[in-house]
Amino acid sequence: MADERRFRAPVDLHTHSSVSDGTETPAELVRAAAVAGIGTVALTDHDSTAGWQDAAAEGARVGVTVIPGMELSTRVEFASVHMLGYLFDPANEALVAETRRIRDGRMRRAEDMVRRIAQDYDITWDDVLAQATEGATVGRPHIADALVARGLAEDRSAAFAGILHWRSGYFQPHYAPEPLTGVRLIREAGGVPVLAHPATGSRGSVIPENRLRRLVDAGLFGLELDHRENRPEGVAQLRAYAARYGLAITGSSDYHGAGKPNRLGENTTDPAVVDRMIDEATGAAPFYA
Ligand code: AMP
Ligand code: FE
Ligand code: FE
Ligand code: ZN
């Protein structure tokens, strides 16, 4: 089978397009990957698979293999936990229904947040809608872009440090399932789940071992340890857990175009890990270039 697997390194397993909160269309993103010398890129928009076909078509043109994926929103109480899913069936009914529910919840939550912000600042819901592509998964980044357009913030990062911060008084969480549900949904759709940037907690705090073990038992494949927002203390702890539970380690940029400083290929994943991922997945195949 080895000759059927023609994906090239380097492999970047986490990127966002305008289908969620990236600033480039899926095709533009894949072109940017080609220019950056990336051989294989996973498109992992928040709670949406709407960019897969455009990304795949561009990948075929520019010689970049596209691994179809998604960054599923999950949450534990008020803490948001991101679950990457790869190579799952995009038509799986349970996953389609759950992602629709999350996107709807995100829309209502964004409207609520804007209603609160508008009591203190000159901004409207239409300003926010103008920043998002039709059907996109709406998030705080789109509110940030509207604040920037109104001159109320310098850039996305400044908006996140101020008005959009969870302690600002304007923040509100949105509906999301539990991480365990996320792992099960992705596996049941034939996909491979990886915990996204799992060491971003303050003071290096990470998921407790007993919770991690439940995710492993449900089919968690790996941990995204090579990611710029992870903290070294947390990564060290999670490396030990990964060894203990046989979890794969992935690395990626979490590229958002101009929306974040993250650059394509700044972290990458060992091709041997990608081979294992492709072997385990039954829901979809990579779009080989
Ligand atoms: P939300 O899911 O709507 O709460 O928004 C969180 C998203 O905002 C994350 O997925 C990131 O893509 C983005 N984000 C978080 N912090 C920043 C930042 N400092 N600058 C730009 N984007 C950010
Ligand atoms: Fe994002
Ligand atoms: Fe994330
Ligand atoms: Zn992401």
PDB file of N, CA, C and O in Angstrom, residues 41-67:
ATOM      1  N   VAL A  41      -1.074  19.544   4.028  1.00  0.00           N
ATOM      2  CA  VAL A  41      -1.712  20.449   4.984  1.00  0.00           C
ATOM      3  C   VAL A  41      -3.086  19.910   5.358  1.00  0.00           C
ATOM      4  O   VAL A  41      -3.814  19.402   4.510  1.00  0.00           O
ATOM      5  N   ALA A  42      -3.422  19.966   6.649  1.00  0.00           N
ATOM      6  CA  ALA A  42      -4.777  19.618   7.082  1.00  0.00           C
ATOM      7  C   ALA A  42      -5.570  20.912   7.214  1.00  0.00           C
ATOM      8  O   ALA A  42      -5.092  21.880   7.816  1.00  0.00           O
ATOM      9  N   LEU A  43      -6.772  20.918   6.632  1.00  0.00           N
ATOM     10  CA  LEU A  43      -7.688  22.043   6.819  1.00  0.00           C
ATOM     11  C   LEU A  43      -8.593  21.686   7.996  1.00  0.00           C
ATOM     12  O   LEU A  43      -9.324  20.699   7.947  1.00  0.00           O
ATOM     13  N   THR A  44      -8.520  22.492   9.049  1.00  0.00           N
ATOM     14  CA  THR A  44      -9.242  22.149  10.291  1.00  0.00           C
ATOM     15  C   THR A  44     -10.056  23.341  10.784  1.00  0.00           C
ATOM     16  O   THR A  44      -9.806  23.881  11.860  1.00  0.00           O
ATOM     17  N   ASP A  45     -11.014  23.758   9.974  1.00  0.00           N
ATOM     18  CA  ASP A  45     -11.854  24.881  10.396  1.00  0.00           C
ATOM     19  C   ASP A  45     -12.684  24.508  11.617  1.00  0.00           C
ATOM     20  O   ASP A  45     -13.029  23.343  11.823  1.00  0.00           O
ATOM     21  N   HIS A  46     -13.020  25.505  12.412  1.00  0.00           N
ATOM     22  CA  HIS A  46     -13.848  25.275  13.595  1.00  0.00           C
ATOM     23  C   HIS A  46     -15.234  24.779  13.179  1.00  0.00           C
ATOM     24  O   HIS A  46     -15.963  25.467  12.449  1.00  0.00           O
ATOM     25  N   ASP A  47     -15.599  23.594  13.647  1.00  0.00           N
ATOM     26  CA  ASP A  47     -16.968  23.082  13.551  1.00  0.00           C
ATOM     27  C   ASP A  47     -17.558  23.077  12.143  1.00  0.00           C
ATOM     28  O   ASP A  47     -18.774  23.209  11.971  1.00  0.00           O
ATOM     29  N   SER A  48     -16.708  22.932  11.128  1.00  0.00           N
ATOM     30  CA  SER A  48     -17.208  22.943   9.750  1.00  0.00           C
ATOM     31  C   SER A  48     -16.288  22.174   8.817  1.00  0.00           C
ATOM     32  O   SER A  48     -15.062  22.210   8.970  1.00  0.00           O
ATOM     33  N   THR A  49     -16.912  21.505   7.851  1.00  0.00           N
ATOM     34  CA  THR A  49     -16.148  20.817   6.802  1.00  0.00           C
ATOM     35  C   THR A  49     -16.372  21.492   5.449  1.00  0.00           C
ATOM     36  O   THR A  49     -16.010  20.942   4.413  1.00  0.00           O
ATOM     37  N   ALA A  50     -16.957  22.679   5.460  1.00  0.00           N
ATOM     38  CA  ALA A  50     -17.395  23.314   4.214  1.00  0.00           C
ATOM     39  C   ALA A  50     -16.250  23.672   3.272  1.00  0.00           C
ATOM     40  O   ALA A  50     -16.473  23.905   2.084  1.00  0.00           O
ATOM     41  N   GLY A  51     -15.028  23.694   3.773  1.00  0.00           N
ATOM     42  CA  GLY A  51     -13.906  24.080   2.914  1.00  0.00           C
ATOM     43  C   GLY A  51     -13.190  22.918   2.246  1.00  0.00           C
ATOM     44  O   GLY A  51     -12.278  23.128   1.437  1.00  0.00           O
ATOM     45  N   TRP A  52     -13.559  21.679   2.571  1.00  0.00           N
ATOM     46  CA  TRP A  52     -12.793  20.519   2.108  1.00  0.00           C
ATOM     47  C   TRP A  52     -12.635  20.470   0.578  1.00  0.00           C
ATOM     48  O   TRP A  52     -11.535  20.253   0.089  1.00  0.00           O
ATOM     49  N   GLN A  53     -13.737  20.640  -0.144  1.00  0.00           N
ATOM     50  CA  GLN A  53     -13.677  20.444  -1.602  1.00  0.00           C
ATOM     51  C   GLN A  53     -12.811  21.502  -2.278  1.00  0.00           C
ATOM     52  O   GLN A  53     -12.000  21.182  -3.148  1.00  0.00           O
ATOM     53  N   ASP A  54     -12.975  22.755  -1.887  1.00  0.00           N
ATOM     54  CA  ASP A  54     -12.171  23.829  -2.492  1.00  0.00           C
ATOM     55  C   ASP A  54     -10.696  23.646  -2.173  1.00  0.00           C
ATOM     56  O   ASP A  54      -9.828  23.879  -3.023  1.00  0.00           O
ATOM     57  N   ALA A  55     -10.409  23.240  -0.940  1.00  0.00           N
ATOM     58  CA  ALA A  55      -9.012  23.020  -0.561  1.00  0.00           C
ATOM     59  C   ALA A  55      -8.422  21.872  -1.367  1.00  0.00           C
ATOM     60  O   ALA A  55      -7.294  21.961  -1.870  1.00  0.00           O
ATOM     61  N   ALA A  56      -9.194  20.786  -1.516  1.00  0.00           N
ATOM     62  CA  ALA A  56      -8.710  19.618  -2.258  1.00  0.00           C
ATOM     63  C   ALA A  56      -8.453  19.966  -3.715  1.00  0.00           C
ATOM     64  O   ALA A  56      -7.435  19.561  -4.301  1.00  0.00           O
ATOM     65  N   ALA A  57      -9.363  20.720  -4.312  1.00  0.00           N
ATOM     66  CA  ALA A  57      -9.211  21.081  -5.730  1.00  0.00           C
ATOM     67  C   ALA A  57      -7.950  21.915  -5.929  1.00  0.00           C
ATOM     68  O   ALA A  57      -7.187  21.690  -6.884  1.00  0.00           O
ATOM     69  N   GLU A  58      -7.702  22.848  -5.037  1.00  0.00           N
ATOM     70  CA  GLU A  58      -6.508  23.688  -5.160  1.00  0.00           C
ATOM     71  C   GLU A  58      -5.247  22.866  -4.882  1.00  0.00           C
ATOM     72  O   GLU A  58      -4.215  23.059  -5.528  1.00  0.00           O
ATOM     73  N   GLY A  59      -5.351  21.944  -3.930  1.00  0.00           N
ATOM     74  CA  GLY A  59      -4.215  21.075  -3.624  1.00  0.00           C
ATOM     75  C   GLY A  59      -3.778  20.285  -4.847  1.00  0.00           C
ATOM     76  O   GLY A  59      -2.578  20.137  -5.116  1.00  0.00           O
ATOM     77  N   ALA A  60      -4.753  19.784  -5.602  1.00  0.00           N
ATOM     78  CA  ALA A  60      -4.436  19.021  -6.820  1.00  0.00           C
ATOM     79  C   ALA A  60      -3.725  19.917  -7.823  1.00  0.00           C
ATOM     80  O   ALA A  60      -2.818  19.472  -8.534  1.00  0.00           O
ATOM     81  N   ARG A  61      -4.124  21.186  -7.888  1.00  0.00           N
ATOM     82  CA  ARG A  61      -3.492  22.121  -8.844  1.00  0.00           C
ATOM     83  C   ARG A  61      -2.071  22.481  -8.442  1.00  0.00           C
ATOM     84  O   ARG A  61      -1.184  22.585  -9.296  1.00  0.00           O
ATOM     85  N   VAL A  62      -1.847  22.702  -7.165  1.00  0.00           N
ATOM     86  CA  VAL A  62      -0.538  23.230  -6.742  1.00  0.00           C
ATOM     87  C   VAL A  62       0.377  22.159  -6.127  1.00  0.00           C
ATOM     88  O   VAL A  62       1.487  22.460  -5.688  1.00  0.00           O
ATOM     89  N   GLY A  63      -0.095  20.901  -6.093  1.00  0.00           N
ATOM     90  CA  GLY A  63       0.763  19.817  -5.627  1.00  0.00           C
ATOM     91  C   GLY A  63       0.900  19.708  -4.121  1.00  0.00           C
ATOM     92  O   GLY A  63       1.951  19.313  -3.607  1.00  0.00           O
ATOM     93  N   VAL A  64      -0.171  20.057  -3.409  1.00  0.00           N
ATOM     94  CA  VAL A  64      -0.174  19.918  -1.948  1.00  0.00           C
ATOM     95  C   VAL A  64      -1.253  18.904  -1.563  1.00  0.00           C
ATOM     96  O   VAL A  64      -2.406  19.033  -1.984  1.00  0.00           O
ATOM     97  N   THR A  65      -0.883  17.877  -0.806  1.00  0.00           N
ATOM     98  CA  THR A  65      -1.880  16.925  -0.305  1.00  0.00           C
ATOM     99  C   THR A  65      -2.689  17.592   0.804  1.00  0.00           C
ATOM    100  O   THR A  65      -2.122  18.261   1.675  1.00  0.00           O
ATOM    101  N   VAL A  66      -4.003  17.424   0.739  1.00  0.00           N
ATOM    102  CA  VAL A  66      -4.881  18.017   1.754  1.00  0.00           C
ATOM    103  C   VAL A  66      -5.483  16.905   2.614  1.00  0.00           C
ATOM    104  O   VAL A  66      -6.108  15.981   2.100  1.00  0.00           O
ATOM    105  N   ILE A  67      -5.268  16.995   3.907  1.00  0.00           N
ATOM    106  CA  ILE A  67      -5.896  16.072   4.859  1.00  0.00           C
ATOM    107  C   ILE A  67      -7.138  16.767   5.397  1.00  0.00           C
ATOM    108  O   ILE A  67      -7.048  17.830   6.022  1.00  0.00           O
TER     109      ILE A  67
END
